CSV table of C-alpha atoms in Angstrom, one decimal:
chain,number,residue,atom,x,y,z
C,1,UNK,CA,-39.9,181.9,14.6
C,2,UNK,CA,-41.1,181.9,11.0
C,3,UNK,CA,-44.0,179.8,9.8
C,4,UNK,CA,-44.7,178.6,6.3
C,5,UNK,CA,-43.3,181.0,3.7
C,6,UNK,CA,-46.3,180.4,1.5
C,7,UNK,CA,-49.0,181.2,3.9
C,8,UNK,CA,-49.8,184.5,5.7
C,9,UNK,CA,-51.0,184.5,9.3
C,10,UNK,CA,-54.0,186.7,9.9
C,11,UNK,CA,-53.6,189.0,12.9
C,12,UNK,CA,-57.0,190.5,12.9
C,13,UNK,CA,-59.9,191.2,10.6
C,14,UNK,CA,-60.8,194.7,9.4
C,15,UNK,CA,-64.4,194.0,8.3
C,16,UNK,CA,-64.1,191.4,5.5
C,17,UNK,CA,-60.4,192.2,5.0
C,18,UNK,CA,-57.9,190.0,6.8
C,19,UNK,CA,-54.9,191.9,8.1
C,20,UNK,CA,-51.9,189.7,8.1
C,21,UNK,CA,-48.7,190.0,10.1
C,22,UNK,CA,-46.9,191.0,6.9
C,23,UNK,CA,-49.2,194.0,6.5
C,24,UNK,CA,-48.8,195.0,10.1
C,25,UNK,CA,-45.0,194.8,9.9
C,26,UNK,CA,-45.2,196.8,6.7
C,27,UNK,CA,-47.2,199.4,8.5
C,28,UNK,CA,-44.6,199.5,11.2
C,29,UNK,CA,-41.8,199.9,8.7
C,30,UNK,CA,-43.8,202.6,6.9
C,31,UNK,CA,-44.3,204.4,10.2
C,32,UNK,CA,-40.6,204.1,11.0
C,33,UNK,CA,-39.5,205.3,7.6
C,34,UNK,CA,-41.9,208.2,7.4
C,35,UNK,CA,-41.2,209.2,11.0
C,36,UNK,CA,-37.5,208.9,10.5
C,37,UNK,CA,-37.8,210.9,7.2
C,38,UNK,CA,-39.9,213.5,8.9
C,39,UNK,CA,-37.6,213.9,11.9
C,40,UNK,CA,-34.5,213.9,9.6
C,41,UNK,CA,-35.9,216.6,7.3
C,42,UNK,CA,-37.7,218.6,10.0
C,43,UNK,CA,-34.9,221.1,10.5
C,44,UNK,CA,-32.9,221.0,7.3
C,45,UNK,CA,-30.4,223.9,7.0
C,46,UNK,CA,-28.3,225.3,4.2
C,47,UNK,CA,-25.3,224.7,6.4
C,48,UNK,CA,-25.9,220.9,7.1
C,49,UNK,CA,-25.3,219.2,10.3
C,50,UNK,CA,-23.4,215.9,10.3
C,51,UNK,CA,-26.7,213.9,10.3
C,52,UNK,CA,-28.1,216.0,7.5
C,53,UNK,CA,-25.0,215.6,5.5
C,54,UNK,CA,-25.3,211.8,5.9
C,55,UNK,CA,-28.9,211.9,4.8
C,56,UNK,CA,-28.1,214.1,1.8
C,57,UNK,CA,-25.2,211.6,1.0
C,58,UNK,CA,-27.7,208.7,0.9
C,59,UNK,CA,-30.1,210.7,-1.3
C,60,UNK,CA,-27.3,211.9,-3.5
C,61,UNK,CA,-26.0,208.3,-3.8
C,62,UNK,CA,-29.5,207.1,-5.0
C,63,UNK,CA,-29.7,210.0,-7.5
C,64,UNK,CA,-26.2,209.2,-8.8
C,65,UNK,CA,-27.2,205.5,-9.2
C,66,UNK,CA,-30.3,206.5,-11.1
C,67,UNK,CA,-28.3,208.8,-13.3
C,68,UNK,CA,-25.7,206.2,-14.0
C,69,UNK,CA,-28.0,203.3,-14.6
C,70,UNK,CA,-30.9,205.0,-16.4
C,71,UNK,CA,-28.9,207.7,-18.1
C,72,UNK,CA,-31.6,210.3,-17.4
C,73,UNK,CA,-32.3,213.1,-15.0
C,74,UNK,CA,-33.1,211.4,-11.6
C,75,UNK,CA,-35.7,213.8,-10.3
C,76,UNK,CA,-38.9,212.1,-11.6
C,77,UNK,CA,-37.7,208.6,-10.5
C,78,UNK,CA,-36.2,209.4,-7.2
C,79,UNK,CA,-39.3,208.9,-5.0
C,80,UNK,CA,-40.1,205.5,-6.6
C,81,UNK,CA,-36.5,204.2,-6.8
C,82,UNK,CA,-35.5,205.6,-3.4
C,83,UNK,CA,-38.6,204.3,-1.7
C,84,UNK,CA,-38.2,200.8,-3.2
C,85,UNK,CA,-34.6,200.7,-2.0
C,86,UNK,CA,-35.2,202.0,1.5
C,87,UNK,CA,-38.3,199.8,2.0
C,88,UNK,CA,-36.8,196.6,0.7
C,89,UNK,CA,-33.6,197.3,2.8
C,90,UNK,CA,-35.7,198.0,5.9
C,91,UNK,CA,-37.9,195.0,5.3
C,92,UNK,CA,-34.9,192.7,4.7
C,93,UNK,CA,-33.1,193.9,7.8
C,94,UNK,CA,-36.3,193.6,9.9
C,95,UNK,CA,-35.7,189.9,10.0
C,96,UNK,CA,-33.0,190.6,12.5
C,97,UNK,CA,-35.5,191.7,15.0
C,98,UNK,CA,-36.7,188.7,17.0
C,99,UNK,CA,-40.3,187.8,16.2
C,100,UNK,CA,-40.5,189.9,13.1
C,101,UNK,CA,-41.1,188.2,9.8
C,102,UNK,CA,-39.7,190.3,6.9
C,103,UNK,CA,-42.4,191.5,4.6
C,104,UNK,CA,-40.2,190.8,1.6
C,105,UNK,CA,-40.1,187.1,2.7
C,106,UNK,CA,-43.8,186.9,1.7
C,107,UNK,CA,-44.8,186.4,-1.8
C,108,UNK,CA,-47.6,189.1,-1.7
C,109,UNK,CA,-45.1,191.9,-0.8
C,110,UNK,CA,-42.7,190.9,-3.5
C,111,UNK,CA,-45.5,190.7,-5.9
C,112,UNK,CA,-46.8,194.1,-4.9
C,113,UNK,CA,-43.3,195.6,-5.4
C,114,UNK,CA,-42.9,193.9,-8.8
C,115,UNK,CA,-46.4,195.0,-9.9
C,116,UNK,CA,-45.5,198.6,-9.0
C,117,UNK,CA,-42.4,198.3,-11.0
C,118,UNK,CA,-44.3,196.7,-13.9
C,119,UNK,CA,-46.8,199.5,-14.1
C,120,UNK,CA,-44.1,202.1,-13.4
C,121,UNK,CA,-42.3,200.9,-16.5
C,122,UNK,CA,-45.5,201.3,-18.6
C,123,UNK,CA,-46.3,204.7,-17.0
C,124,UNK,CA,-42.9,206.2,-17.4
C,125,UNK,CA,-42.4,204.7,-20.9
C,126,UNK,CA,-45.7,206.2,-22.2
C,127,UNK,CA,-44.9,209.5,-20.5
C,128,UNK,CA,-41.5,209.7,-22.0
C,129,UNK,CA,-42.2,208.4,-25.5
C,130,UNK,CA,-45.9,208.5,-25.9
C,131,UNK,CA,-48.2,205.5,-26.3
C,132,UNK,CA,-47.2,204.7,-29.8
C,133,UNK,CA,-43.5,205.3,-29.1
C,134,UNK,CA,-43.7,203.0,-26.1
C,135,UNK,CA,-45.5,200.3,-28.1
C,136,UNK,CA,-42.9,200.5,-30.7
C,137,UNK,CA,-40.3,199.5,-28.2
C,138,UNK,CA,-41.8,196.0,-28.4
C,139,UNK,CA,-40.8,195.9,-32.1
C,140,UNK,CA,-37.1,196.4,-31.3
C,141,UNK,CA,-34.8,195.4,-32.7
C,142,UNK,CA,-37.1,193.8,-35.3
C,143,UNK,CA,-40.8,193.3,-35.8
C,144,UNK,CA,-40.4,189.6,-35.1
C,145,UNK,CA,-39.3,190.2,-31.6
C,146,UNK,CA,-42.7,191.5,-30.5
C,147,UNK,CA,-43.8,188.2,-28.9
C,148,UNK,CA,-40.6,187.7,-27.1
C,149,UNK,CA,-40.6,191.3,-25.8
C,150,UNK,CA,-44.1,190.9,-24.6
C,151,UNK,CA,-43.3,187.7,-22.8
C,152,UNK,CA,-40.1,189.3,-21.4
C,153,UNK,CA,-42.1,192.1,-19.9
C,154,UNK,CA,-44.0,189.6,-17.8
C,155,UNK,CA,-41.2,187.2,-17.1
C,156,UNK,CA,-38.8,189.8,-15.8
C,157,UNK,CA,-41.5,191.0,-13.5
C,158,UNK,CA,-42.0,187.5,-12.3
C,159,UNK,CA,-38.2,187.1,-11.9
C,160,UNK,CA,-38.2,190.1,-9.7
C,161,UNK,CA,-40.7,188.5,-7.4
C,162,UNK,CA,-39.1,185.2,-7.3
C,163,UNK,CA,-35.5,186.5,-6.8
C,164,UNK,CA,-36.4,188.7,-3.9
C,165,UNK,CA,-38.8,186.2,-2.4
C,166,UNK,CA,-36.4,183.3,-2.7
C,167,UNK,CA,-33.4,185.1,-1.2
C,168,UNK,CA,-35.1,186.7,1.7
C,169,UNK,CA,-37.3,183.8,2.6
C,170,UNK,CA,-34.5,181.3,2.4
C,171,UNK,CA,-32.3,183.5,4.5
C,172,UNK,CA,-34.9,183.8,7.2
C,173,UNK,CA,-35.6,180.1,7.0
C,174,UNK,CA,-31.9,179.3,7.4
C,175,UNK,CA,-31.6,181.5,10.5
C,176,UNK,CA,-34.7,180.0,12.0
C,177,UNK,CA,-33.5,176.4,11.4
C,178,UNK,CA,-30.0,177.1,12.8
C,179,UNK,CA,-31.5,178.9,15.8
C,180,UNK,CA,-33.7,176.0,16.5
C,181,UNK,CA,-30.8,173.5,16.2
C,182,UNK,CA,-27.7,175.3,17.6
C,183,UNK,CA,-28.9,177.8,20.2
C,184,UNK,CA,-28.6,181.5,20.7
C,185,UNK,CA,-25.1,182.6,19.5
C,186,UNK,CA,-24.5,180.3,16.5
C,187,UNK,CA,-26.9,182.1,14.1
C,188,UNK,CA,-25.1,185.4,14.6
C,189,UNK,CA,-22.6,184.9,11.7
C,190,UNK,CA,-25.5,183.9,9.5
C,191,UNK,CA,-27.4,187.0,10.6
C,192,UNK,CA,-24.4,189.1,9.5
C,193,UNK,CA,-24.5,187.3,6.1
C,194,UNK,CA,-28.2,187.9,6.1
C,195,UNK,CA,-27.6,191.6,6.5
C,196,UNK,CA,-25.3,191.6,3.5
C,197,UNK,CA,-27.7,189.6,1.5
C,198,UNK,CA,-30.6,191.9,2.4
C,199,UNK,CA,-28.6,194.9,1.3
C,200,UNK,CA,-27.6,193.2,-1.9
C,201,UNK,CA,-31.1,192.1,-2.7
C,202,UNK,CA,-32.4,195.6,-2.1
C,203,UNK,CA,-29.7,196.9,-4.4
C,204,UNK,CA,-30.4,194.3,-7.1
C,205,UNK,CA,-34.1,194.8,-7.0
C,206,UNK,CA,-33.7,198.6,-7.3
C,207,UNK,CA,-31.1,198.4,-10.0
C,208,UNK,CA,-33.3,196.0,-12.1
C,209,UNK,CA,-36.2,198.4,-11.6
C,210,UNK,CA,-34.1,201.2,-12.9
C,211,UNK,CA,-32.9,199.2,-15.8
C,212,UNK,CA,-36.5,198.2,-16.8
C,213,UNK,CA,-37.7,201.8,-16.5
C,214,UNK,CA,-34.6,203.1,-18.2
C,215,UNK,CA,-35.1,200.8,-21.1
C,216,UNK,CA,-38.6,202.0,-21.5
C,217,UNK,CA,-37.9,205.8,-21.3
C,218,UNK,CA,-34.6,205.9,-23.1
C,219,UNK,CA,-34.5,206.2,-26.9
C,220,UNK,CA,-32.5,203.5,-28.8
C,221,UNK,CA,-28.8,204.3,-28.9
C,222,UNK,CA,-26.0,204.7,-26.4
C,223,UNK,CA,-27.1,204.7,-22.8
C,224,UNK,CA,-27.2,208.2,-21.3
C,225,UNK,CA,-27.3,210.0,-24.7
C,226,UNK,CA,-30.5,211.9,-23.7
C,227,UNK,CA,-31.8,213.7,-20.6
C,228,UNK,CA,-28.4,213.2,-18.9
C,229,UNK,CA,-27.7,216.0,-16.6
C,230,UNK,CA,-24.2,216.6,-15.4
C,231,UNK,CA,-23.9,216.5,-11.6
I,1,UNK,CA,-49.0,177.9,-3.0
I,2,UNK,CA,-51.8,180.4,-2.3
I,3,UNK,CA,-51.8,184.1,-3.0
I,4,UNK,CA,-53.6,186.2,-0.4
I,5,UNK,CA,-55.0,188.8,-2.7
I,6,UNK,CA,-56.1,191.0,0.1
I,7,UNK,CA,-52.5,191.1,1.4
I,8,UNK,CA,-51.3,191.7,-2.1
I,9,UNK,CA,-53.6,194.7,-2.6
I,10,UNK,CA,-52.8,196.1,0.9
I,11,UNK,CA,-49.1,195.8,0.3
I,12,UNK,CA,-49.4,197.4,-3.1
I,13,UNK,CA,-51.4,200.3,-1.5
I,14,UNK,CA,-48.9,200.4,1.3
I,15,UNK,CA,-45.9,200.8,-1.0
I,16,UNK,CA,-47.7,203.3,-3.1
I,17,UNK,CA,-48.6,205.3,0.0
I,18,UNK,CA,-45.1,204.9,1.3
I,19,UNK,CA,-43.7,206.3,-2.0
I,20,UNK,CA,-46.0,209.3,-1.6
I,21,UNK,CA,-45.1,209.8,2.0
I,22,UNK,CA,-41.4,209.5,1.5
I,23,UNK,CA,-41.6,211.8,-1.5
I,24,UNK,CA,-43.4,214.3,0.7
I,25,UNK,CA,-41.4,214.0,3.9
I,26,UNK,CA,-38.0,212.8,2.8
I,27,UNK,CA,-36.9,213.2,-0.8
I,28,UNK,CA,-38.6,216.5,-1.7
I,29,UNK,CA,-37.3,218.4,1.4
I,30,UNK,CA,-33.8,217.0,0.8
I,31,UNK,CA,-34.0,217.9,-2.9
I,32,UNK,CA,-35.3,221.4,-2.0
I,33,UNK,CA,-32.6,222.0,0.6
I,34,UNK,CA,-29.9,220.8,-1.9
I,35,UNK,CA,-31.4,223.1,-4.6
I,36,UNK,CA,-31.6,226.0,-2.2
I,37,UNK,CA,-28.0,225.4,-1.2
I,38,UNK,CA,-27.1,225.3,-4.8
I,39,UNK,CA,-29.0,228.5,-5.5
I,40,UNK,CA,-27.3,230.2,-2.5
I,41,UNK,CA,-23.9,228.9,-3.7
I,42,UNK,CA,-24.6,230.2,-7.2
I,43,UNK,CA,-25.8,233.5,-5.7
I,44,UNK,CA,-22.7,233.6,-3.5
I,45,UNK,CA,-20.5,232.9,-6.5
I,46,UNK,CA,-22.4,235.6,-8.5
I,47,UNK,CA,-21.9,238.1,-5.6
I,48,UNK,CA,-18.3,237.1,-5.3
I,49,UNK,CA,-17.9,237.6,-9.0
I,50,UNK,CA,-19.7,241.0,-8.7
I,51,UNK,CA,-17.5,242.0,-5.8
I,52,UNK,CA,-14.5,240.8,-7.8
I,53,UNK,CA,-15.6,242.9,-10.8
I,54,UNK,CA,-16.1,245.9,-8.5
I,55,UNK,CA,-12.7,245.3,-6.9
I,56,UNK,CA,-11.2,245.0,-10.4
I,57,UNK,CA,-12.9,248.2,-11.5
I,58,UNK,CA,-11.7,249.9,-8.3
I,59,UNK,CA,-8.2,248.6,-8.8
I,60,UNK,CA,-8.3,249.7,-12.4
I,61,UNK,CA,-9.5,253.1,-11.3
I,62,UNK,CA,-6.8,253.4,-8.7
I,63,UNK,CA,-4.2,252.4,-11.2
I,64,UNK,CA,-5.5,254.9,-13.6
I,65,UNK,CA,-5.5,257.6,-10.9
I,66,UNK,CA,-2.0,256.6,-9.9
I,67,UNK,CA,-0.9,256.8,-13.6
I,68,UNK,CA,-2.6,260.2,-13.8
I,69,UNK,CA,-0.8,261.3,-10.7
I,70,UNK,CA,2.5,260.0,-12.0
I,71,UNK,CA,1.8,261.7,-15.4
I,72,UNK,CA,0.8,264.9,-13.6
I,73,UNK,CA,3.9,264.8,-11.4
I,74,UNK,CA,6.1,264.2,-14.5
I,75,UNK,CA,4.4,267.0,-16.3
I,76,UNK,CA,4.9,269.3,-13.3
I,77,UNK,CA,8.5,268.3,-13.0
I,78,UNK,CA,9.0,268.8,-16.8
I,79,UNK,CA,7.2,272.2,-16.6
I,80,UNK,CA,9.3,273.2,-13.6
I,81,UNK,CA,12.4,272.1,-15.4
I,82,UNK,CA,11.3,274.1,-18.5
I,83,UNK,CA,10.4,277.1,-16.4
I,84,UNK,CA,13.7,276.8,-14.5
I,85,UNK,CA,15.6,276.5,-17.8
I,86,UNK,CA,13.8,279.6,-19.2
I,87,UNK,CA,14.4,281.5,-16.0
I,88,UNK,CA,18.0,280.4,-16.0
I,89,UNK,CA,18.5,281.5,-19.6
I,90,UNK,CA,16.7,284.8,-18.9
I,91,UNK,CA,18.8,285.3,-15.8
I,92,UNK,CA,21.9,284.4,-17.8
I,93,UNK,CA,20.9,286.8,-20.5
I,94,UNK,CA,20.2,289.5,-18.0
I,95,UNK,CA,23.5,288.8,-16.3
I,96,UNK,CA,25.4,288.9,-19.5
I,97,UNK,CA,23.6,292.1,-20.5
I,98,UNK,CA,24.3,293.6,-17.1
I,99,UNK,CA,27.9,292.5,-17.3
I,100,UNK,CA,28.2,293.9,-20.7
I,101,UNK,CA,26.6,297.1,-19.6
I,102,UNK,CA,28.8,297.3,-16.5
I,103,UNK,CA,31.8,296.4,-18.5
I,104,UNK,CA,31.0,299.1,-21.0
I,105,UNK,CA,30.3,301.6,-18.2
I,106,UNK,CA,33.5,300.6,-16.5
I,107,UNK,CA,35.4,300.8,-19.8
I,108,UNK,CA,33.8,304.2,-20.4
I,109,UNK,CA,34.7,305.4,-16.9
I,110,UNK,CA,38.2,304.0,-17.2
I,111,UNK,CA,38.5,305.7,-20.6
I,112,UNK,CA,37.1,308.9,-19.2
I,113,UNK,CA,39.4,308.7,-16.2
I,114,UNK,CA,42.3,307.9,-18.5
I,115,UNK,CA,41.5,310.8,-20.8
I,116,UNK,CA,41.0,313.1,-17.8
I,117,UNK,CA,44.2,311.8,-16.3
I,118,UNK,CA,46.0,312.2,-19.6
I,119,UNK,CA,44.6,315.7,-20.0
I,120,UNK,CA,45.6,316.5,-16.5
I,121,UNK,CA,49.0,315.1,-17.1
I,122,UNK,CA,49.3,317.0,-20.3
I,123,UNK,CA,48.1,320.1,-18.6
I,124,UNK,CA,50.6,319.6,-15.8
I,125,UNK,CA,53.3,318.7,-18.3
I,126,UNK,CA,52.4,321.8,-20.4
I,127,UNK,CA,52.3,324.0,-17.3
I,128,UNK,CA,55.6,322.5,-16.2
I,129,UNK,CA,57.1,322.9,-19.6
I,130,UNK,CA,55.9,326.5,-19.8
I,131,UNK,CA,57.1,327.2,-16.3
I,132,UNK,CA,60.5,325.7,-17.1
I,133,UNK,CA,60.6,327.7,-20.3
I,134,UNK,CA,59.5,330.8,-18.4
I,135,UNK,CA,62.1,330.4,-15.8
I,136,UNK,CA,64.8,329.6,-18.2
I,137,UNK,CA,63.9,332.5,-20.5
I,138,UNK,CA,63.5,335.0,-17.6
I,139,UNK,CA,67.1,334.3,-16.6
I,140,UNK,CA,68.5,335.0,-20.0
I,141,UNK,CA,66.1,337.4,-21.6
I,142,UNK,CA,68.1,340.1,-23.4
I,143,UNK,CA,66.9,343.6,-22.6
I,144,UNK,CA,67.8,345.0,-26.0
I,145,UNK,CA,65.7,342.6,-27.9
I,146,UNK,CA,62.6,344.7,-27.1
I,147,UNK,CA,63.1,346.5,-30.4
I,148,UNK,CA,62.5,343.3,-32.3
I,149,UNK,CA,59.3,342.7,-30.3
I,150,UNK,CA,58.3,346.3,-30.7
I,151,UNK,CA,58.6,346.2,-34.5
I,152,UNK,CA,56.6,343.0,-34.7
I,153,UNK,CA,54.0,344.5,-32.3
I,154,UNK,CA,53.6,347.6,-34.4
I,155,UNK,CA,53.3,345.5,-37.5
I,156,UNK,CA,50.6,343.5,-35.7
I,157,UNK,CA,48.8,346.7,-34.7
I,158,UNK,CA,48.8,348.0,-38.2
I,159,UNK,CA,47.5,344.7,-39.4
I,160,UNK,CA,44.6,344.9,-37.0
I,161,UNK,CA,41.2,346.4,-38.0
I,162,UNK,CA,40.5,350.1,-37.4
I,163,UNK,CA,37.9,349.1,-34.8
I,164,UNK,CA,40.5,347.2,-32.8
I,165,UNK,CA,42.9,350.1,-33.1
I,166,UNK,CA,40.1,352.4,-32.0
I,167,UNK,CA,39.7,350.4,-28.8
I,168,UNK,CA,43.2,351.7,-27.9
I,169,UNK,CA,42.8,355.3,-29.0
I,170,UNK,CA,39.3,356.3,-27.9
I,171,UNK,CA,39.4,359.4,-25.7
I,172,UNK,CA,38.1,359.0,-22.2
I,173,UNK,CA,39.0,355.4,-22.0
I,174,UNK,CA,42.1,356.0,-20.0
I,175,UNK,CA,45.7,355.3,-20.9
I,176,UNK,CA,47.3,352.5,-22.8
I,177,UNK,CA,49.8,350.5,-20.8
I,178,UNK,CA,53.0,349.5,-22.5
I,179,UNK,CA,54.0,346.4,-20.5
I,180,UNK,CA,57.6,345.1,-20.7
I,181,UNK,CA,59.5,342.5,-18.6
I,182,UNK,CA,62.0,345.1,-17.4
I,183,UNK,CA,61.9,348.9,-17.3
I,184,UNK,CA,63.0,350.4,-20.6
I,185,UNK,CA,65.8,352.8,-21.0
I,186,UNK,CA,64.7,356.3,-21.8
I,187,UNK,CA,65.9,355.9,-25.4
I,188,UNK,CA,64.1,352.6,-25.8
I,189,UNK,CA,61.0,354.0,-24.2
I,190,UNK,CA,61.0,357.0,-26.5
I,191,UNK,CA,61.4,354.7,-29.5
I,192,UNK,CA,58.6,352.5,-28.3
I,193,UNK,CA,56.3,355.4,-27.6
I,194,UNK,CA,56.9,356.9,-31.1
I,195,UNK,CA,56.5,353.6,-32.9
I,196,UNK,CA,53.3,352.6,-31.0
I,197,UNK,CA,51.7,356.0,-31.4
I,198,UNK,CA,52.5,355.9,-35.1
I,199,UNK,CA,51.1,352.4,-35.4
I,200,UNK,CA,47.9,353.1,-33.4
I,201,UNK,CA,47.3,356.5,-34.9
I,202,UNK,CA,45.7,359.3,-33.1
I,203,UNK,CA,47.0,360.5,-29.8
I,204,UNK,CA,46.9,357.7,-27.3
I,205,UNK,CA,48.1,358.2,-23.7
I,206,UNK,CA,50.9,355.8,-23.3
I,207,UNK,CA,52.1,354.6,-19.9
I,208,UNK,CA,55.1,352.3,-19.3
I,209,UNK,CA,55.0,349.5,-16.8
I,210,UNK,CA,57.2,346.5,-16.2
I,211,UNK,CA,56.2,343.0,-15.2
I,212,UNK,CA,58.7,340.1,-15.1
I,213,UNK,CA,55.9,337.8,-16.0
I,214,UNK,CA,56.1,339.1,-19.6
I,215,UNK,CA,59.6,337.4,-19.7
I,216,UNK,CA,60.5,339.2,-22.9
I,217,UNK,CA,58.7,341.3,-25.5
I,218,UNK,CA,56.1,344.0,-25.2
I,219,UNK,CA,52.4,344.2,-24.7
I,220,UNK,CA,49.6,346.8,-25.0
I,221,UNK,CA,46.8,346.9,-22.5
I,222,UNK,CA,43.8,349.2,-22.5
I,223,UNK,CA,40.5,349.1,-20.8
I,224,UNK,CA,38.9,347.2,-23.7
I,225,UNK,CA,41.7,345.6,-25.6
I,226,UNK,CA,45.0,343.8,-25.2
I,227,UNK,CA,47.6,343.2,-27.9
I,228,UNK,CA,50.7,341.2,-27.1
I,229,UNK,CA,54.0,340.3,-28.6
I,230,UNK,CA,55.8,338.7,-25.7
I,231,UNK,CA,57.2,335.3,-24.7
I,232,UNK,CA,54.5,335.1,-22.1
I,233,UNK,CA,51.9,335.3,-24.7
I,234,UNK,CA,53.8,332.9,-26.9
I,235,UNK,CA,54.1,330.4,-24.0
I,236,UNK,CA,50.4,330.7,-23.3
I,237,UNK,CA,49.6,330.1,-26.9
I,238,UNK,CA,52.0,327.1,-27.0
I,239,UNK,CA,50.3,325.7,-24.0
I,240,UNK,CA,46.8,326.2,-25.5
I,241,UNK,CA,48.1,324.5,-28.7
I,242,UNK,CA,49.4,321.6,-26.7
I,243,UNK,CA,46.1,321.3,-24.9
I,244,UNK,CA,44.2,321.5,-28.2
I,245,UNK,CA,46.5,319.0,-29.8
I,246,UNK,CA,45.5,316.6,-27.1
I,247,UNK,CA,41.7,316.9,-27.9
I,248,UNK,CA,41.6,314.5,-30.9
I,249,UNK,CA,43.2,311.8,-28.8
I,250,UNK,CA,40.0,311.6,-26.7
I,251,UNK,CA,38.1,308.4,-27.3
I,252,UNK,CA,34.9,308.7,-29.2
């Protein structure tokens, strides 16, 4: 059962730091992802097994998405984008485990993800175009657009937070309400829908992060005109 | 709404740590294995291309060797044909030469045989003719005609050189035979003795003897000389003439 979406329940205190259930679940997800990644990559071979082929297919799909969306070589962005997608997907789907509150259904987690994307845009933008070059992007297409572009930088980050938070939190809420009203089996179709929504939200968040980073690192002009590497 | 800043900070740190961990334990190993596979595939392709090039080179070498063998075989065949042609022509020339030589030798032998046969036939014919003439003349030879022969013989003796006449008249050389076909009558013998002694001069010892082979006429025989005026002598001369007349007919 989920409580108020706007408050976090403290599980224990680590000195002065309150450790909430969201953080604990996140740690569990992190452990699962890292352990799964470690186990999956422990014995990689040049001649792949079926499981390795599936893993490489997932990674290749993420790389292809980065290449298609950002129009740049995917290697520098793969850890960030891939981790965002896998973590959000795992977090969204964790709501299906009874008694687990999805971390992405908490505002702090979504804000943390959006903050990371916010600073990643700045970092990759400066790295790709230099400080002056990155700052010049705020004057595009004209000098008078600077205020709007600055505001957009913050608002789109805020939109990331709100979109993910609203969708995941509402989905978890709906399942909880229906479960409390209709019994055990009725929420199952809604849980299926929640699976789909969780995957879609993970995909949307990741694609938007790629779009924001791509707009910062890519020179003006047709998308994919630079740094594109053919598969 | 209240933001739990501690949770926000922890979640930010958690995600950052997760990014690092997944990069370390998931994305980097997968990227490395993919890159390694790509490298091995490229290496495999390069090796395959190298093997392909080697195979192409080997095939080109084999084709060149085969072409050389074919060219060598053709050259050998052509050389053999040329040598055989030369040998054939030489053999033909030798055969022609041999045939020409054999034919010439055969023709020469045939010619020689023909000449010898002709000479033999002529000789036989001459002998036959002389024999026929001898037999015919011996039947009808007149005994009284010896005076004609005697006169001519005496004239022949007188026309001879003194040395020839001396061969009949030298003393100690025996007698001079007067040979006739039939014995002479005493009158005829006396005439002959007188005529011959007068023709020879000196005092020869004259002895008469008859020989049918003389046919007709008279002959003088001494140890060193003979003088004839007889048909036998004439027939001998005719036969010799006939034989000599045949000589120019010999092929050169």
